[in-house]
Short mmCIF file of C-alpha atoms and ligand atoms in Angstrom, two decimals:
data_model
loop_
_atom_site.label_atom_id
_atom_site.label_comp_id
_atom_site.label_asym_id
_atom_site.label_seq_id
_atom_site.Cartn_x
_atom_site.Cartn_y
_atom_site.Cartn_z
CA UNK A 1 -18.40 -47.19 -9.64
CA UNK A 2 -17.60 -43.72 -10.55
CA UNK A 3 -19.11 -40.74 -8.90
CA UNK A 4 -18.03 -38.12 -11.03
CA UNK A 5 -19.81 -38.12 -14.29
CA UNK A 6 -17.85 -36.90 -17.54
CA UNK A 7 -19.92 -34.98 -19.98
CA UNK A 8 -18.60 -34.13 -23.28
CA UNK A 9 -20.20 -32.26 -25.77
CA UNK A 10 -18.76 -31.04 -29.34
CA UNK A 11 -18.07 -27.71 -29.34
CA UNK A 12 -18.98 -24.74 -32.23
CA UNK A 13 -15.20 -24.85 -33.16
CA UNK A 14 -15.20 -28.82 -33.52
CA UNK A 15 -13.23 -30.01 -30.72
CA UNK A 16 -14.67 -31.69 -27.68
CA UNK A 17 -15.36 -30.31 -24.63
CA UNK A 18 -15.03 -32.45 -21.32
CA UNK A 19 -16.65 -31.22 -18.24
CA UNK A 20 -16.62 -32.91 -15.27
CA UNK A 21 -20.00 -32.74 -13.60
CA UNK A 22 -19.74 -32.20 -9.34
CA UNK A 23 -15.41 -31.42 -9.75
CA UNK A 24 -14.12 -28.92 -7.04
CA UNK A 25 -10.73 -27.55 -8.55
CA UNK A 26 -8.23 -29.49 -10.80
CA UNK A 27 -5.72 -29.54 -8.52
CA UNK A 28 -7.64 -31.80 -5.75
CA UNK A 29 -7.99 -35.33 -6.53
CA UNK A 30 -11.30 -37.37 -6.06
CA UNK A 31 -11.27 -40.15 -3.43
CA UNK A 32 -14.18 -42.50 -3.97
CA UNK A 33 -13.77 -43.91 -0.17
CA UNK A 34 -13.14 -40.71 1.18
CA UNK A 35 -16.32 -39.22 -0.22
CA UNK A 36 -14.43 -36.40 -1.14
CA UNK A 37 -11.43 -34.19 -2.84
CA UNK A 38 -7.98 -34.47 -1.85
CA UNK A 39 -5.01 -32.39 -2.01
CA UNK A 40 -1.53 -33.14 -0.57
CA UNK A 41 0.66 -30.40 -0.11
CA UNK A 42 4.66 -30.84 -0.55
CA UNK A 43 5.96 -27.82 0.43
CA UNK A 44 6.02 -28.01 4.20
CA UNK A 45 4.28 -25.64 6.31
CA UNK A 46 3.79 -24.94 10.29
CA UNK A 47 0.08 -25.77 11.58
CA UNK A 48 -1.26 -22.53 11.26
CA UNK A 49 -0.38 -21.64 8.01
CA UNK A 50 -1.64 -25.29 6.85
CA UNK A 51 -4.65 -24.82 8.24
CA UNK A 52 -5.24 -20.83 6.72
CA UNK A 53 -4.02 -22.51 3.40
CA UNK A 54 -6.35 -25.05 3.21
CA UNK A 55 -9.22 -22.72 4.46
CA UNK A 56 -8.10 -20.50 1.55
CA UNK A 57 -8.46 -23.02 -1.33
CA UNK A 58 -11.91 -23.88 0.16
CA UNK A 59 -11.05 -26.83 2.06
CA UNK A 60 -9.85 -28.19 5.88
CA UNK A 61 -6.73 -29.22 6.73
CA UNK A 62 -7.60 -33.20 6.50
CA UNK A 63 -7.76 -35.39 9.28
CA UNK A 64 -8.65 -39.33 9.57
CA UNK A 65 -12.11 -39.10 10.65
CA UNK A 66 -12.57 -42.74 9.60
CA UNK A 67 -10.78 -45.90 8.45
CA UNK A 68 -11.43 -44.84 4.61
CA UNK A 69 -10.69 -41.14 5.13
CA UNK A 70 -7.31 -42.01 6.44
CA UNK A 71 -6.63 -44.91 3.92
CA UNK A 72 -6.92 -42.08 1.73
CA UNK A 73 -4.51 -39.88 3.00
CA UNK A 74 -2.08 -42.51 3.44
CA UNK A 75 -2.17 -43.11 -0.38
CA UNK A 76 -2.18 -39.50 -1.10
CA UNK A 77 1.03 -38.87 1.27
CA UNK A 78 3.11 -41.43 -0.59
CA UNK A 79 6.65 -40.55 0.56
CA UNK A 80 5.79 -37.08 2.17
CA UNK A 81 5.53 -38.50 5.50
CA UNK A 82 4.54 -37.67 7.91
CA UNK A 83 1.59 -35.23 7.14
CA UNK A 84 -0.03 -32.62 9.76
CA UNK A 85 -3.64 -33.61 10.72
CA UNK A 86 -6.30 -31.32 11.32
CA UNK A 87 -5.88 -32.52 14.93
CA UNK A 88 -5.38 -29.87 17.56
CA UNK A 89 -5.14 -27.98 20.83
CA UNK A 90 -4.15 -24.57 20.04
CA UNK A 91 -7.27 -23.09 21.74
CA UNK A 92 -6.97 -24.93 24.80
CA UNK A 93 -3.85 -27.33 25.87
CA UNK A 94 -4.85 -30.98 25.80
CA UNK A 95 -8.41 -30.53 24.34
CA UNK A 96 -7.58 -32.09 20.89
CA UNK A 97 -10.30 -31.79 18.26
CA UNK A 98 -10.38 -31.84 14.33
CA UNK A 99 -10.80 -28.64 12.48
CA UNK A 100 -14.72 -30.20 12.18
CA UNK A 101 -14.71 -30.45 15.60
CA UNK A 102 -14.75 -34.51 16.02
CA UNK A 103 -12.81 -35.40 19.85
CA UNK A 104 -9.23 -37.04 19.44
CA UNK A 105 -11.19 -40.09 21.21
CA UNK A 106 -13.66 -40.62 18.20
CA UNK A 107 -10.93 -40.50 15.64
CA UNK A 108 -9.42 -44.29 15.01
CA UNK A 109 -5.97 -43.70 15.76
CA UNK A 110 -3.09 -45.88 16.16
CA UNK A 111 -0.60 -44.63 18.63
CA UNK A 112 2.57 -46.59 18.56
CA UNK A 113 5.88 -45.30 18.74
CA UNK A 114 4.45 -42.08 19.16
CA UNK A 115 1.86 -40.73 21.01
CA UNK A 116 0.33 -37.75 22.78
CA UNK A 117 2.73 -36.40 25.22
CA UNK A 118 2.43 -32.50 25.64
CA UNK A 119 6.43 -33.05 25.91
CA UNK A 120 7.78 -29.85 27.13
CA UNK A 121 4.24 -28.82 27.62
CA UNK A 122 4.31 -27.51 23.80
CA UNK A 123 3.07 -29.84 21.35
CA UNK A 124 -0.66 -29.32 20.27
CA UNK A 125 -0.72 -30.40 16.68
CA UNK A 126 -0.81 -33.65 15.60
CA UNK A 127 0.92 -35.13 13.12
CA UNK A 128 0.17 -38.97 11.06
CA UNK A 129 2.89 -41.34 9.18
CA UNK A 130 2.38 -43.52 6.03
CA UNK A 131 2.11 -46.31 9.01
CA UNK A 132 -0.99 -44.97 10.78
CA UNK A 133 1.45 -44.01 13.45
CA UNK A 134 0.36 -40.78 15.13
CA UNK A 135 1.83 -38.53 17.47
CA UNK A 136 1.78 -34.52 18.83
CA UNK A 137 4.05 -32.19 17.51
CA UNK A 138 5.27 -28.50 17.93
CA UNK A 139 3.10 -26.55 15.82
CA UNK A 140 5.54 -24.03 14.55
CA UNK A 141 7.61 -27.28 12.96
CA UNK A 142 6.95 -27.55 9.56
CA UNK A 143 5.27 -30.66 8.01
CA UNK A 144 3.67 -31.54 4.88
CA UNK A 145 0.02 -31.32 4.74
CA UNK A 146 -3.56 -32.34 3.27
CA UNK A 147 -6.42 -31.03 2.24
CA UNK A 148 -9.64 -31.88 2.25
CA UNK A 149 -12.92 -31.21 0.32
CA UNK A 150 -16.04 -33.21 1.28
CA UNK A 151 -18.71 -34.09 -1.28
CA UNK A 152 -22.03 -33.99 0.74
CA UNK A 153 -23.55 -35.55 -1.64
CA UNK A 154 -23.79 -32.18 -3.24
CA UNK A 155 -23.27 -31.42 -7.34
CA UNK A 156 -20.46 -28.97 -6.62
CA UNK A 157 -19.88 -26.91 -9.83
CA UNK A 158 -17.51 -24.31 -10.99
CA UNK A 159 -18.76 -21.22 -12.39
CA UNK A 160 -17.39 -19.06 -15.69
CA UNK A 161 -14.16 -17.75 -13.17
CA UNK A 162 -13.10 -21.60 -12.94
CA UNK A 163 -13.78 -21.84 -9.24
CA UNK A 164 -16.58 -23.12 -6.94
CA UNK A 165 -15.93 -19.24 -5.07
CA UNK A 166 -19.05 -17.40 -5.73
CA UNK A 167 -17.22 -13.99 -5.00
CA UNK A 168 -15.17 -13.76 -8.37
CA UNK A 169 -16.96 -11.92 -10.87
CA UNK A 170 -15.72 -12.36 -14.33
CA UNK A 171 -15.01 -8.68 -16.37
CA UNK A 172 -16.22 -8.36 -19.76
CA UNK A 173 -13.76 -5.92 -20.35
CA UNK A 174 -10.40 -7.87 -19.71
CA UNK A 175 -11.16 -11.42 -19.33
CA UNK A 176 -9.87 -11.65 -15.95
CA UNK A 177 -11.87 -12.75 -12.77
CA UNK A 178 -11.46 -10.57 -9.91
CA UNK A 179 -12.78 -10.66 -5.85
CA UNK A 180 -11.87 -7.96 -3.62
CA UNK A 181 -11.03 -9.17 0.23
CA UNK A 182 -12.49 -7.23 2.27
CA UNK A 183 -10.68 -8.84 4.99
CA UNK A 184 -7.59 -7.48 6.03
CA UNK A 185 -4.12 -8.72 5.50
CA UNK A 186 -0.36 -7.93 5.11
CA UNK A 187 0.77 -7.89 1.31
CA UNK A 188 2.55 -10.96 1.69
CA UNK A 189 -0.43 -12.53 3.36
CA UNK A 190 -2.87 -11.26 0.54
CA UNK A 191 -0.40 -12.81 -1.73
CA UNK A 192 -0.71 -16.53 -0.09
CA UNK A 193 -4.69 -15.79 0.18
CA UNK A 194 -4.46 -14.96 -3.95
CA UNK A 195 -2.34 -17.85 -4.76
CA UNK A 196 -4.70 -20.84 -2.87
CA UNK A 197 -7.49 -19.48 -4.81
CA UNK A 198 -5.63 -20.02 -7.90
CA UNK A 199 -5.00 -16.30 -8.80
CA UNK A 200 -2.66 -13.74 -7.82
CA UNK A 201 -2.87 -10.10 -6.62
CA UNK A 202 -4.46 -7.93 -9.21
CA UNK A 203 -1.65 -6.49 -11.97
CA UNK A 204 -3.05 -4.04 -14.16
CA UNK A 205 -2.67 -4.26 -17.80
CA UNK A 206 -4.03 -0.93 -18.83
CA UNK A 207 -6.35 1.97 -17.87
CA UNK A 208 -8.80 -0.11 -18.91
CA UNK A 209 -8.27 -2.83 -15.97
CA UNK A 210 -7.38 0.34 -13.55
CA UNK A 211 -10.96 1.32 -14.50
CA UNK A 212 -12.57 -2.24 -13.40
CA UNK A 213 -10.26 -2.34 -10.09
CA UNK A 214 -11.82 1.34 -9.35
CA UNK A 215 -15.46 0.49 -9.98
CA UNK A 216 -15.03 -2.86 -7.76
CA UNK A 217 -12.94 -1.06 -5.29
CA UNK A 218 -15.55 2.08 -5.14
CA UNK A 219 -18.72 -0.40 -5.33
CA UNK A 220 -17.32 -1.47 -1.30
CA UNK A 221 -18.87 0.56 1.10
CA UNK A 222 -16.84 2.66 2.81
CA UNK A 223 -16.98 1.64 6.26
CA UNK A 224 -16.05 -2.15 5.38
CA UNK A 225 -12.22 -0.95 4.57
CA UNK A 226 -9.39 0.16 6.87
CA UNK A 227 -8.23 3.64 6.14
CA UNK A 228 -4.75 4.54 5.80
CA UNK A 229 -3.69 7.36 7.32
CA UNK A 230 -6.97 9.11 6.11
CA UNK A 231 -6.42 6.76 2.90
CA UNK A 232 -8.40 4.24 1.47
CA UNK A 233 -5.48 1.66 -0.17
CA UNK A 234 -6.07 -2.25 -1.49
CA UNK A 235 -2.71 -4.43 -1.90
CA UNK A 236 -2.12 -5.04 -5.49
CA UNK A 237 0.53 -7.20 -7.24
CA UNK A 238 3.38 -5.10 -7.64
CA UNK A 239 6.57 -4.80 -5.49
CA UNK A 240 9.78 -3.25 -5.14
CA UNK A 241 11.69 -6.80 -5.01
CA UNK A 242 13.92 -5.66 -2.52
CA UNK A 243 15.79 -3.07 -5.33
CA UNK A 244 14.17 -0.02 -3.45
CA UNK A 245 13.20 2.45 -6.24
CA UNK A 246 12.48 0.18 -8.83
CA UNK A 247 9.16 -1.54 -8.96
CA UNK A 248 7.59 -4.86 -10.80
CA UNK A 249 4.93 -6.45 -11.04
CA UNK A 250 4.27 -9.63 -9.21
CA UNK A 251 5.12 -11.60 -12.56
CA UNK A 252 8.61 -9.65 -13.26
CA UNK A 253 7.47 -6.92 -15.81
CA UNK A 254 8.16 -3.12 -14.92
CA UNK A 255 4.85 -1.00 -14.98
CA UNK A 256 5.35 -0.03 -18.09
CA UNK A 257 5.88 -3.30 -19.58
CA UNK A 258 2.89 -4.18 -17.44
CA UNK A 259 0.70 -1.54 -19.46
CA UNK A 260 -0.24 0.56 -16.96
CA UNK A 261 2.03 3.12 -14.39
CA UNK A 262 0.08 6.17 -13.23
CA UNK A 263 1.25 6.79 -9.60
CA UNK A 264 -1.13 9.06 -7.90
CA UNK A 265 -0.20 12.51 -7.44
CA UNK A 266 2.94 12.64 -5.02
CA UNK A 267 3.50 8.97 -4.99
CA UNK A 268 5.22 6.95 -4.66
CA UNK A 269 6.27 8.82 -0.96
CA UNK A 270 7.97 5.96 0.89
CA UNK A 271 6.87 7.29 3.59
CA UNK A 272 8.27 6.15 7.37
CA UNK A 273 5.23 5.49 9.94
CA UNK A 274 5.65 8.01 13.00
CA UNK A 275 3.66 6.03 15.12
CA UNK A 276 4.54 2.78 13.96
CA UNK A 277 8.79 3.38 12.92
CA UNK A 278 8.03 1.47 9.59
CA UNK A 279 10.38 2.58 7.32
CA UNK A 280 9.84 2.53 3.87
CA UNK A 281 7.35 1.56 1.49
CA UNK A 282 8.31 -1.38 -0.96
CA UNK A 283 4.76 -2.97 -1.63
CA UNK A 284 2.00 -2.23 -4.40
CA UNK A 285 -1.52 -0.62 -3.51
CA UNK A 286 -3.66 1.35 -5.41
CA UNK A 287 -6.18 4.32 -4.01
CA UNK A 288 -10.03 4.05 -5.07
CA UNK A 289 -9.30 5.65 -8.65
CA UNK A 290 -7.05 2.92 -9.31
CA UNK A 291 -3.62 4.95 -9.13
CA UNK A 292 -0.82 3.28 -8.20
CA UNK A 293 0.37 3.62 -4.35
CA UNK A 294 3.56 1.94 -2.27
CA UNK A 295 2.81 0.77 0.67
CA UNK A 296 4.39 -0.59 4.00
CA UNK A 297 4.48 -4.62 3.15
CA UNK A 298 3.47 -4.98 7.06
CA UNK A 299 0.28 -3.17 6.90
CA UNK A 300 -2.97 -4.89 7.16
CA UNK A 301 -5.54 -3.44 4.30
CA UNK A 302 -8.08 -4.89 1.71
CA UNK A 303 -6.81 -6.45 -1.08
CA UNK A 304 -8.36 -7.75 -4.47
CA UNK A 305 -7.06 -11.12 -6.29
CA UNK A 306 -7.08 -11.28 -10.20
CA UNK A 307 -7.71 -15.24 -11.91
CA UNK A 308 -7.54 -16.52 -15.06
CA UNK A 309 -11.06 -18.30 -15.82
CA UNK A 310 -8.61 -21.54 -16.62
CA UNK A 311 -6.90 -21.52 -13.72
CA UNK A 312 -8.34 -24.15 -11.62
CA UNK A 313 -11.06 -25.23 -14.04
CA UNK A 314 -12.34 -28.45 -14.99
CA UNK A 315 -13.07 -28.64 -18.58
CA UNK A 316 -10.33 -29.04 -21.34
CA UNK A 317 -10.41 -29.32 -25.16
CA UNK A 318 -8.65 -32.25 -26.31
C1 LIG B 1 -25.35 -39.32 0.63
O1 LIG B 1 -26.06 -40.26 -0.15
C2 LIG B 1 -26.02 -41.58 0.34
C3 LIG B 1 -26.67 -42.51 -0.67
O2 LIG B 1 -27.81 -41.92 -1.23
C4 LIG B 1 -26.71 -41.61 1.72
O3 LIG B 1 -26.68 -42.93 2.24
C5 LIG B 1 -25.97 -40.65 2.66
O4 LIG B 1 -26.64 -40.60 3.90
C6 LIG B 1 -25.89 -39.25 2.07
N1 LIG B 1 -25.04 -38.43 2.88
C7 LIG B 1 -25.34 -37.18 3.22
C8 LIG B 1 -24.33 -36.47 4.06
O5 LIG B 1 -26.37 -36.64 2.92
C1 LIG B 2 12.89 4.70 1.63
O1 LIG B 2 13.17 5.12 2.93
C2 LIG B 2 14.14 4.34 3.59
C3 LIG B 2 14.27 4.88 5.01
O2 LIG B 2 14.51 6.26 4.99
C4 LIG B 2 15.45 4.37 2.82
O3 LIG B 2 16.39 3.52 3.46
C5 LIG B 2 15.22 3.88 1.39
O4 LIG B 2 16.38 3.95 0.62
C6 LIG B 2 14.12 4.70 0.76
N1 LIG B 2 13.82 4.14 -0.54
C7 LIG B 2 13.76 4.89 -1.63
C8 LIG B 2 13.47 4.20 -2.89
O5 LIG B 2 13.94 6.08 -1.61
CA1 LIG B 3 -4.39 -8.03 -15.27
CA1 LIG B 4 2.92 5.89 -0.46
#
């Protein structure tokens, strides 16, 4: 009857502690019939960014790949209809597929009062109502949206960061969880990536944590980042909120309040890209030594992500 088994055990400090055995993150919800985790999103997104959002958490933008994988979804959507599917053609108009892969043919639709019409030679992703209906949409309108985690029969468990992502690494020294991206991205973009992983970008606290974010950021090799101008930068959480000259953290505290506001030496420049005609620097980066840089908000550089270890996690004391 119930897949998930719920361990408790009493704890040195008398209380119990619960621990779901095989639980993905706390805010997915386990489907018996859909052999797996769901989330349902209710702030609307377009396709793409539903689909990178779902990737991020460690999931797929759901689709119904069967009658009990849809029945799912439908009770997950409850009034946010209609959801975007998984279903798509943005590599190749009209060759619709799942983000798995499985053909629009294979998938037990029910096309009604909608279906797949390329209308205006510009819809590609498809979309589902709480009625089964289905239909093709523009993919730059904005739906709601699903997630989904698949079991695999597979004891999936969280480790001490409070996440099944093996890349955070908890620090002894602050109690935070940190994972550097070594994959490139615009602050704002590193700042989504943070957030589906249940963190945020990296605010330092102290020289302490500016120590940790060196030794991580140093510990990449070199030829894995994207230089800046000569300059090796990661996006951090801190930002000029659109008050140029005055900067906060991601979480509204100045650097100061923050604990920690050594700007490297000359910095912060706001400099204006020649090549590029960016003008002016209003996001938060830090150099390898962990001093504080701004940077242009559009430019694509490594980033790290800082989580609490409860964020996300599974076990509670009651
Ligand atoms: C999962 O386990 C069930 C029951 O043991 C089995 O029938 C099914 O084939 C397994 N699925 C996978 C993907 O291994
Ligand atoms: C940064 O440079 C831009 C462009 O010159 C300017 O508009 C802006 O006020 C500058 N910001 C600060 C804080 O000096
Ligand atoms: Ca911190
Ligand atoms: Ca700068």
């Amino acid at each position: 009857m119930f897949y998930i088994l719920v361990l408790c055990v009493l704890s040195y400090n008398s209380v119990t502690e619960c621990m779901a055995n095989g639980e993905f993150r706390s805010d997915y919800t386990y489907y018996n019939k859909a052999g797996g985790w769901l989330k349902l999103h209710m702030v609307p997104a377009n396709w793409h960014d539903a689909r990178l959002r779902c990737q991020l958490e460690g999931a797929v933008l759901a689709s119904p790949l069967n009658p009990e994988l849809k029945s799912s979804m439908i009770d997950i959507m409850g009034k946010f209809d209609p959801v975007y599917t998984g279903i798509h053609s943005t590599f190749s108009k009209g060759d619709f597929f799942s983000i798995e892969g499985v053909p629009l043919s294979a998938i037990p639709a029910v096309w009604k009062h909608y279906y797949v019409d390329s209308y205006a030679d510009d819809e590609g992703c498809i979309i589902m109502r709480g009625n089964e209906h289905m239909g093709d949409f523009k993919c730059s309108n904005v739906n709601y949206f699903i997630c989904y985690k698949r079991a695999d029969n597979k004891t999936i468990t969280q480790n001490e960061c409070g996440t099944t992502d093996s890349e955070y690494k908890l620090s002894t020294v602050t109690g935070s969880c940190y994972k550097f991206h070594r994959t490139p991205r615009t602050w704002s973009r590193a700042y989504m990536a943070c957030a589906a992983e249940g963190g945020h970008l990296a605010i330092i606290n102290s020289q302490e944590e500016a120590n940790v974010l060196s030794e991580i950021f140093t510990a990449i090799p070199k030829k894995d980042i994207t230089k800046v101008r000569g300059q090796t930068l990661a996006h951090i959480g801190f930002h000029d909120w659109n008050e140029h000259g005055s900067w906060l953290t991601i979480h509204g505290q100045t650097l100061k309040e923050a604990g920690y506001n050594t700007w490297a030496l000359h910095e912060p420049n706001n400099v204006t890209g020649t090549h590029t005609g960016w003008v002016g620097e209003y996001c938060g980066s830090i150099y390898t030594n962990g001093q504080l840089n701004d940077i242009w908000c559009d430019y694509i550089i490594v980033f790290i992500c800082e989580k609490n270890p409860l964020s996300l996690a599974m076990n509670w004391k009651q």
